[in-house]
């Protein structure tokens, strides 16, 4: 059954897929990071900005949840923001997340860009796992 993106169910499904994936554990290595993904509203596509929290810790997806705002997780290491249409392309693997960050389609509001850009294997594995989710998008079928 398709799950709505962005939503609590969607990010929890990503967590479940990552934790069942031995390649995720390998790609993550010793990296640990708490992420807030800010999915910005776009007229006719996404009515309200969404916030998804994802904590990857040395090969485990420890925590994942939807938030009401980025302020709910002041302990986050990274806050990445971008328009809904950019994030939609990222989770469908049509846009590589680090390239989107370098071209400013995604913005790093909090955290070290240099540190995150070194995590290519991790970013690509998470993106690949996003494509395994049977997702439903709010701007499709309207």
Short mmCIF file of N, CA and C in Angstrom, two decimals:
data_model
loop_
_atom_site.label_atom_id
_atom_site.label_comp_id
_atom_site.label_asym_id
_atom_site.label_seq_id
_atom_site.Cartn_x
_atom_site.Cartn_y
_atom_site.Cartn_z
N UNK A 1 0.84 -1.19 0.00
CA UNK A 1 0.00 0.00 0.00
C UNK A 1 0.89 1.25 0.00
N UNK A 2 0.56 2.18 -0.86
CA UNK A 2 1.37 3.40 -0.99
C UNK A 2 1.25 4.28 0.25
N UNK A 3 2.39 4.87 0.63
CA UNK A 3 2.41 5.80 1.77
C UNK A 3 2.69 7.21 1.25
N UNK A 4 2.05 8.17 1.88
CA UNK A 4 2.16 9.56 1.47
C UNK A 4 3.54 10.13 1.78
N UNK A 5 4.10 10.86 0.82
CA UNK A 5 5.35 11.59 1.02
C UNK A 5 5.03 13.08 1.01
N UNK A 6 5.51 13.85 1.96
CA UNK A 6 6.23 13.49 3.17
C UNK A 6 5.26 13.14 4.31
N UNK A 7 5.60 12.15 5.10
CA UNK A 7 4.76 11.77 6.24
C UNK A 7 5.56 10.93 7.23
N UNK A 8 4.99 10.75 8.41
CA UNK A 8 5.61 9.92 9.43
C UNK A 8 5.73 8.48 8.93
N UNK A 9 4.70 7.99 8.26
CA UNK A 9 4.73 6.61 7.74
C UNK A 9 5.85 6.44 6.72
N UNK A 10 6.04 7.45 5.88
CA UNK A 10 7.06 7.37 4.83
C UNK A 10 8.46 7.28 5.45
N UNK A 11 8.78 8.17 6.39
CA UNK A 11 10.14 8.18 6.97
C UNK A 11 10.38 6.93 7.82
N UNK A 12 9.34 6.42 8.46
CA UNK A 12 9.48 5.18 9.23
C UNK A 12 9.70 3.97 8.29
N UNK A 13 9.09 4.01 7.13
CA UNK A 13 9.32 2.96 6.13
C UNK A 13 10.77 3.01 5.65
N UNK A 14 11.30 4.21 5.45
CA UNK A 14 12.71 4.35 5.07
C UNK A 14 13.61 3.78 6.17
N UNK A 15 13.30 4.07 7.41
CA UNK A 15 14.07 3.54 8.54
C UNK A 15 14.08 2.00 8.51
N UNK A 16 12.92 1.42 8.30
CA UNK A 16 12.79 -0.04 8.28
C UNK A 16 13.63 -0.64 7.13
N UNK A 17 13.55 -0.04 5.96
CA UNK A 17 14.30 -0.52 4.80
C UNK A 17 15.81 -0.40 5.04
N UNK A 18 16.25 0.73 5.58
CA UNK A 18 17.68 0.93 5.86
C UNK A 18 18.19 -0.09 6.87
N UNK A 19 17.41 -0.33 7.92
CA UNK A 19 17.86 -1.27 8.95
C UNK A 19 17.91 -2.71 8.46
N UNK A 20 17.16 -3.03 7.43
CA UNK A 20 17.17 -4.39 6.87
C UNK A 20 18.22 -4.55 5.76
N UNK A 21 18.92 -3.47 5.43
CA UNK A 21 19.84 -3.45 4.30
C UNK A 21 21.30 -3.50 4.76
N UNK A 22 22.00 -4.62 4.57
CA UNK A 22 23.40 -4.69 4.98
C UNK A 22 24.29 -3.69 4.24
N UNK A 23 23.91 -3.32 3.02
CA UNK A 23 24.69 -2.32 2.27
C UNK A 23 24.57 -0.94 2.91
N UNK A 24 23.43 -0.65 3.54
CA UNK A 24 23.29 0.62 4.26
C UNK A 24 24.28 0.66 5.41
N UNK A 25 24.37 -0.42 6.15
CA UNK A 25 25.30 -0.48 7.29
C UNK A 25 26.73 -0.25 6.82
N UNK A 26 27.09 -0.86 5.70
CA UNK A 26 28.44 -0.70 5.15
C UNK A 26 28.67 0.73 4.66
N UNK A 27 27.70 1.30 3.96
CA UNK A 27 27.83 2.66 3.42
C UNK A 27 27.91 3.70 4.53
N UNK A 28 27.22 3.44 5.62
CA UNK A 28 27.19 4.37 6.75
C UNK A 28 28.54 4.36 7.48
N UNK A 29 29.12 3.17 7.62
CA UNK A 29 30.41 3.06 8.31
C UNK A 29 30.34 3.65 9.70
N UNK A 30 31.32 4.50 10.04
CA UNK A 30 31.37 5.14 11.36
C UNK A 30 30.60 6.45 11.42
N UNK A 31 29.97 6.82 10.30
CA UNK A 31 29.25 8.10 10.26
C UNK A 31 28.03 8.08 11.17
N UNK A 32 27.83 9.19 11.85
CA UNK A 32 26.64 9.38 12.67
C UNK A 32 26.12 10.79 12.41
N UNK A 33 24.83 10.89 12.13
CA UNK A 33 24.25 12.21 11.87
C UNK A 33 22.75 12.22 12.08
N UNK A 34 22.29 13.29 12.70
CA UNK A 34 20.85 13.51 12.90
C UNK A 34 20.42 14.58 11.90
N UNK A 35 19.50 14.20 11.02
CA UNK A 35 19.07 15.06 9.92
C UNK A 35 17.63 15.51 10.10
N UNK A 36 17.38 16.77 9.78
CA UNK A 36 16.02 17.25 9.57
C UNK A 36 15.95 17.66 8.11
N UNK A 37 15.01 17.04 7.39
CA UNK A 37 14.77 17.38 6.00
C UNK A 37 13.54 18.28 5.95
N UNK A 38 13.74 19.50 5.49
CA UNK A 38 12.67 20.50 5.41
C UNK A 38 12.16 20.52 3.97
N UNK A 39 10.93 20.04 3.79
CA UNK A 39 10.33 19.93 2.47
C UNK A 39 9.37 21.11 2.33
N UNK A 40 9.80 22.12 1.57
CA UNK A 40 9.07 23.39 1.52
C UNK A 40 7.84 23.32 0.61
N UNK A 41 6.76 23.88 1.12
CA UNK A 41 5.49 23.91 0.39
C UNK A 41 5.66 24.61 -0.95
N UNK A 42 4.88 24.15 -1.93
CA UNK A 42 4.82 24.77 -3.25
C UNK A 42 3.35 24.81 -3.66
N UNK A 43 2.87 25.97 -4.10
CA UNK A 43 1.46 26.08 -4.50
C UNK A 43 1.07 25.02 -5.53
N UNK A 44 -0.04 24.35 -5.28
CA UNK A 44 -0.54 23.34 -6.19
C UNK A 44 0.17 22.00 -6.11
N UNK A 45 1.21 21.92 -5.27
CA UNK A 45 1.97 20.67 -5.15
C UNK A 45 1.97 20.14 -3.72
N UNK A 46 2.39 20.98 -2.79
CA UNK A 46 2.42 20.62 -1.37
C UNK A 46 1.92 21.83 -0.60
N UNK A 47 0.83 21.66 0.13
CA UNK A 47 0.17 22.79 0.78
C UNK A 47 0.91 23.33 1.99
N UNK A 48 1.59 22.46 2.72
CA UNK A 48 2.24 22.87 3.97
C UNK A 48 3.64 22.29 4.03
N UNK A 49 4.60 23.08 4.49
CA UNK A 49 5.97 22.61 4.63
C UNK A 49 6.01 21.41 5.57
N UNK A 50 6.76 20.37 5.16
CA UNK A 50 6.90 19.17 5.97
C UNK A 50 8.32 19.05 6.50
N UNK A 51 8.44 18.38 7.63
CA UNK A 51 9.74 18.19 8.27
C UNK A 51 9.88 16.71 8.62
N UNK A 52 10.96 16.09 8.17
CA UNK A 52 11.23 14.69 8.47
C UNK A 52 12.56 14.58 9.18
N UNK A 53 12.59 13.81 10.26
CA UNK A 53 13.80 13.59 11.05
C UNK A 53 14.32 12.18 10.79
N UNK A 54 15.63 12.06 10.58
CA UNK A 54 16.26 10.76 10.33
C UNK A 54 17.61 10.74 11.02
N UNK A 55 17.81 9.77 11.92
CA UNK A 55 19.07 9.64 12.65
C UNK A 55 19.77 8.37 12.20
N UNK A 56 20.89 8.53 11.53
CA UNK A 56 21.74 7.40 11.13
C UNK A 56 22.94 7.39 12.07
N UNK A 57 23.19 6.22 12.66
CA UNK A 57 24.27 6.12 13.63
C UNK A 57 25.07 4.84 13.42
N UNK A 58 26.22 4.97 12.78
CA UNK A 58 27.16 3.86 12.58
C UNK A 58 26.49 2.61 12.03
N UNK A 59 25.69 2.80 11.00
CA UNK A 59 25.07 1.67 10.33
C UNK A 59 23.65 1.35 10.74
N UNK A 60 23.14 2.05 11.73
CA UNK A 60 21.75 1.85 12.16
C UNK A 60 20.94 3.11 11.90
N UNK A 61 19.72 2.92 11.41
CA UNK A 61 18.77 4.03 11.34
C UNK A 61 18.05 4.00 12.69
N UNK A 62 18.53 4.82 13.62
CA UNK A 62 18.08 4.74 15.02
C UNK A 62 16.70 5.33 15.25
N UNK A 63 16.41 6.42 14.55
CA UNK A 63 15.15 7.11 14.81
C UNK A 63 14.69 7.80 13.54
N UNK A 64 13.38 7.82 13.34
CA UNK A 64 12.80 8.49 12.17
C UNK A 64 11.39 8.92 12.53
N UNK A 65 11.05 10.16 12.19
CA UNK A 65 9.71 10.66 12.49
C UNK A 65 9.43 11.95 11.73
N UNK A 66 8.15 12.23 11.56
CA UNK A 66 7.74 13.52 11.03
C UNK A 66 7.72 14.51 12.20
N UNK A 67 8.01 15.76 11.90
CA UNK A 67 8.03 16.82 12.91
C UNK A 67 7.08 17.93 12.49
N UNK A 68 6.67 18.73 13.46
CA UNK A 68 5.87 19.92 13.16
C UNK A 68 6.77 21.06 12.69
N UNK A 69 8.03 21.07 13.16
CA UNK A 69 9.01 22.07 12.74
C UNK A 69 10.41 21.55 13.05
N UNK A 70 11.41 22.18 12.45
CA UNK A 70 12.80 21.78 12.70
C UNK A 70 13.18 22.04 14.16
N UNK A 71 12.50 22.98 14.80
CA UNK A 71 12.80 23.33 16.19
C UNK A 71 12.52 22.19 17.16
N UNK A 72 11.73 21.20 16.74
CA UNK A 72 11.45 20.05 17.60
C UNK A 72 12.69 19.22 17.88
N UNK A 73 13.69 19.32 17.02
CA UNK A 73 14.92 18.55 17.20
C UNK A 73 16.12 19.49 17.19
N UNK A 74 16.30 20.26 18.29
CA UNK A 74 17.46 21.15 18.35
C UNK A 74 18.78 20.38 18.39
N UNK A 75 18.71 19.07 18.66
CA UNK A 75 19.90 18.23 18.69
C UNK A 75 20.34 17.76 17.30
N UNK A 76 19.62 18.17 16.26
CA UNK A 76 19.98 17.73 14.91
C UNK A 76 21.35 18.29 14.51
N UNK A 77 22.08 17.48 13.75
CA UNK A 77 23.39 17.90 13.25
C UNK A 77 23.26 18.66 11.94
N UNK A 78 22.22 18.29 11.17
CA UNK A 78 22.02 18.87 9.84
C UNK A 78 20.55 19.22 9.64
N UNK A 79 20.32 20.38 9.03
CA UNK A 79 18.99 20.73 8.55
C UNK A 79 19.16 21.06 7.08
N UNK A 80 18.53 20.24 6.23
CA UNK A 80 18.60 20.44 4.78
C UNK A 80 17.23 20.87 4.30
N UNK A 81 17.18 21.96 3.53
CA UNK A 81 15.91 22.51 3.08
C UNK A 81 15.88 22.64 1.57
N UNK A 82 14.68 22.48 1.03
CA UNK A 82 14.49 22.65 -0.39
C UNK A 82 13.03 22.55 -0.75
N UNK A 83 12.72 22.96 -1.95
CA UNK A 83 11.34 22.90 -2.43
C UNK A 83 10.89 21.44 -2.56
N UNK A 84 9.61 21.25 -2.38
CA UNK A 84 9.00 19.93 -2.49
C UNK A 84 9.40 19.23 -3.79
N UNK A 85 9.36 19.95 -4.92
CA UNK A 85 9.65 19.32 -6.21
C UNK A 85 11.09 18.80 -6.29
N UNK A 86 12.03 19.47 -5.62
CA UNK A 86 13.42 19.00 -5.59
C UNK A 86 13.51 17.73 -4.74
N UNK A 87 12.91 17.76 -3.56
CA UNK A 87 12.92 16.58 -2.70
C UNK A 87 12.23 15.39 -3.38
N UNK A 88 11.16 15.65 -4.08
CA UNK A 88 10.46 14.58 -4.80
C UNK A 88 11.40 13.92 -5.80
N UNK A 89 12.18 14.73 -6.51
CA UNK A 89 13.16 14.18 -7.45
C UNK A 89 14.26 13.39 -6.72
N UNK A 90 14.66 13.85 -5.54
CA UNK A 90 15.68 13.15 -4.76
C UNK A 90 15.16 11.77 -4.34
N UNK A 91 13.95 11.71 -3.78
CA UNK A 91 13.45 10.42 -3.28
C UNK A 91 13.07 9.47 -4.41
N UNK A 92 12.94 9.98 -5.62
CA UNK A 92 12.70 9.13 -6.79
C UNK A 92 14.00 8.81 -7.53
N UNK A 93 15.12 9.28 -6.99
CA UNK A 93 16.46 9.07 -7.57
C UNK A 93 16.62 9.75 -8.93
N UNK A 94 15.90 10.84 -9.14
CA UNK A 94 16.06 11.63 -10.36
C UNK A 94 17.04 12.79 -10.13
N UNK A 95 17.37 13.05 -8.87
CA UNK A 95 18.29 14.12 -8.49
C UNK A 95 19.16 13.60 -7.36
N UNK A 96 20.48 13.60 -7.56
CA UNK A 96 21.40 13.13 -6.52
C UNK A 96 21.46 14.20 -5.42
N UNK A 97 21.29 13.82 -4.14
CA UNK A 97 21.16 14.82 -3.08
C UNK A 97 22.39 15.70 -2.88
N UNK A 98 23.59 15.15 -2.97
CA UNK A 98 24.78 15.98 -2.76
C UNK A 98 24.98 16.96 -3.92
N UNK A 99 24.63 16.53 -5.13
CA UNK A 99 24.70 17.44 -6.28
C UNK A 99 23.68 18.57 -6.10
N UNK A 100 22.50 18.23 -5.61
CA UNK A 100 21.48 19.26 -5.36
C UNK A 100 21.97 20.25 -4.31
N UNK A 101 22.72 19.77 -3.34
CA UNK A 101 23.29 20.64 -2.32
C UNK A 101 24.36 21.55 -2.92
N UNK A 102 25.22 21.00 -3.76
CA UNK A 102 26.29 21.79 -4.38
C UNK A 102 25.75 22.83 -5.35
N UNK A 103 24.61 22.54 -5.99
CA UNK A 103 24.03 23.48 -6.95
C UNK A 103 22.96 24.36 -6.30
N UNK A 104 22.85 24.27 -4.99
CA UNK A 104 21.95 25.09 -4.18
C UNK A 104 20.47 24.85 -4.44
N UNK A 105 20.14 23.72 -5.02
CA UNK A 105 18.72 23.34 -5.11
C UNK A 105 18.24 22.91 -3.73
N UNK A 106 19.17 22.34 -2.95
CA UNK A 106 18.96 22.08 -1.53
C UNK A 106 19.93 22.96 -0.77
N UNK A 107 19.49 23.45 0.38
CA UNK A 107 20.32 24.33 1.20
C UNK A 107 20.59 23.66 2.55
N UNK A 108 21.83 23.77 2.98
CA UNK A 108 22.18 23.28 4.31
C UNK A 108 22.04 24.44 5.27
N UNK A 109 20.98 24.41 6.07
CA UNK A 109 20.70 25.49 7.02
C UNK A 109 21.53 25.31 8.29
N UNK A 110 21.81 24.05 8.62
CA UNK A 110 22.59 23.75 9.82
C UNK A 110 23.51 22.58 9.51
N UNK A 111 24.74 22.67 9.97
CA UNK A 111 25.69 21.58 9.81
C UNK A 111 26.83 21.91 8.87
N UNK A 112 27.82 21.04 8.86
CA UNK A 112 29.02 21.22 8.04
C UNK A 112 28.81 20.64 6.65
N UNK A 113 28.83 21.51 5.64
CA UNK A 113 28.68 21.05 4.27
C UNK A 113 29.86 20.17 3.87
N UNK A 114 31.04 20.53 4.30
CA UNK A 114 32.23 19.74 3.99
C UNK A 114 32.10 18.32 4.53
N UNK A 115 31.63 18.19 5.76
CA UNK A 115 31.48 16.86 6.37
C UNK A 115 30.43 16.03 5.63
N UNK A 116 29.32 16.63 5.27
CA UNK A 116 28.26 15.88 4.61
C UNK A 116 28.65 15.51 3.18
N UNK A 117 29.40 16.37 2.50
CA UNK A 117 29.81 16.07 1.13
C UNK A 117 30.78 14.88 1.07
N UNK A 118 31.41 14.55 2.18
CA UNK A 118 32.30 13.39 2.24
C UNK A 118 31.52 12.08 2.36
N UNK A 119 30.22 12.15 2.60
CA UNK A 119 29.41 10.96 2.84
C UNK A 119 28.65 10.52 1.59
N UNK A 120 29.36 10.42 0.47
CA UNK A 120 28.74 10.09 -0.81
C UNK A 120 28.07 8.72 -0.77
N UNK A 121 28.77 7.69 -0.30
CA UNK A 121 28.19 6.34 -0.27
C UNK A 121 26.92 6.30 0.58
N UNK A 122 26.98 6.95 1.72
CA UNK A 122 25.82 7.00 2.61
C UNK A 122 24.64 7.68 1.92
N UNK A 123 24.88 8.85 1.33
CA UNK A 123 23.80 9.61 0.67
C UNK A 123 23.18 8.82 -0.48
N UNK A 124 24.02 8.18 -1.28
CA UNK A 124 23.50 7.40 -2.41
C UNK A 124 22.71 6.18 -1.94
N UNK A 125 23.15 5.55 -0.86
CA UNK A 125 22.45 4.38 -0.35
C UNK A 125 21.09 4.77 0.23
N UNK A 126 21.04 5.87 0.95
CA UNK A 126 19.75 6.34 1.48
C UNK A 126 18.81 6.66 0.32
N UNK A 127 19.33 7.37 -0.71
CA UNK A 127 18.51 7.71 -1.87
C UNK A 127 18.00 6.44 -2.56
N UNK A 128 18.88 5.46 -2.72
CA UNK A 128 18.48 4.20 -3.33
C UNK A 128 17.38 3.52 -2.51
N UNK A 129 17.49 3.56 -1.20
CA UNK A 129 16.46 2.96 -0.34
C UNK A 129 15.15 3.73 -0.41
N UNK A 130 15.22 5.03 -0.66
CA UNK A 130 13.98 5.83 -0.83
C UNK A 130 13.16 5.31 -2.01
N UNK A 131 13.84 4.86 -3.05
CA UNK A 131 13.13 4.40 -4.24
C UNK A 131 12.41 3.07 -4.01
N UNK A 132 12.74 2.38 -2.92
CA UNK A 132 12.09 1.11 -2.59
C UNK A 132 10.74 1.30 -1.91
N UNK A 133 10.44 2.53 -1.53
CA UNK A 133 9.17 2.82 -0.85
C UNK A 133 8.09 3.05 -1.89
N UNK A 134 6.97 2.41 -1.71
CA UNK A 134 5.80 2.64 -2.56
C UNK A 134 5.17 3.96 -2.09
N UNK A 135 5.59 5.05 -2.72
CA UNK A 135 5.20 6.39 -2.27
C UNK A 135 4.07 6.97 -3.11
N UNK A 136 3.24 7.73 -2.43
CA UNK A 136 2.16 8.48 -3.07
C UNK A 136 2.48 9.96 -2.82
N UNK A 137 2.42 10.77 -3.86
CA UNK A 137 2.78 12.18 -3.77
C UNK A 137 1.53 13.05 -3.85
N UNK A 138 1.45 14.09 -3.01
CA UNK A 138 0.23 14.90 -2.94
C UNK A 138 -0.14 15.62 -4.23
N UNK A 139 0.84 15.87 -5.11
CA UNK A 139 0.54 16.59 -6.35
C UNK A 139 0.19 15.66 -7.50
N UNK A 140 0.16 14.38 -7.25
CA UNK A 140 -0.22 13.43 -8.30
C UNK A 140 -1.64 12.94 -8.04
N UNK A 141 -2.43 12.97 -9.08
CA UNK A 141 -3.81 12.53 -8.94
C UNK A 141 -4.76 13.58 -8.41
N UNK A 142 -4.30 14.85 -8.42
CA UNK A 142 -5.17 15.94 -7.97
C UNK A 142 -6.15 16.29 -9.04
#
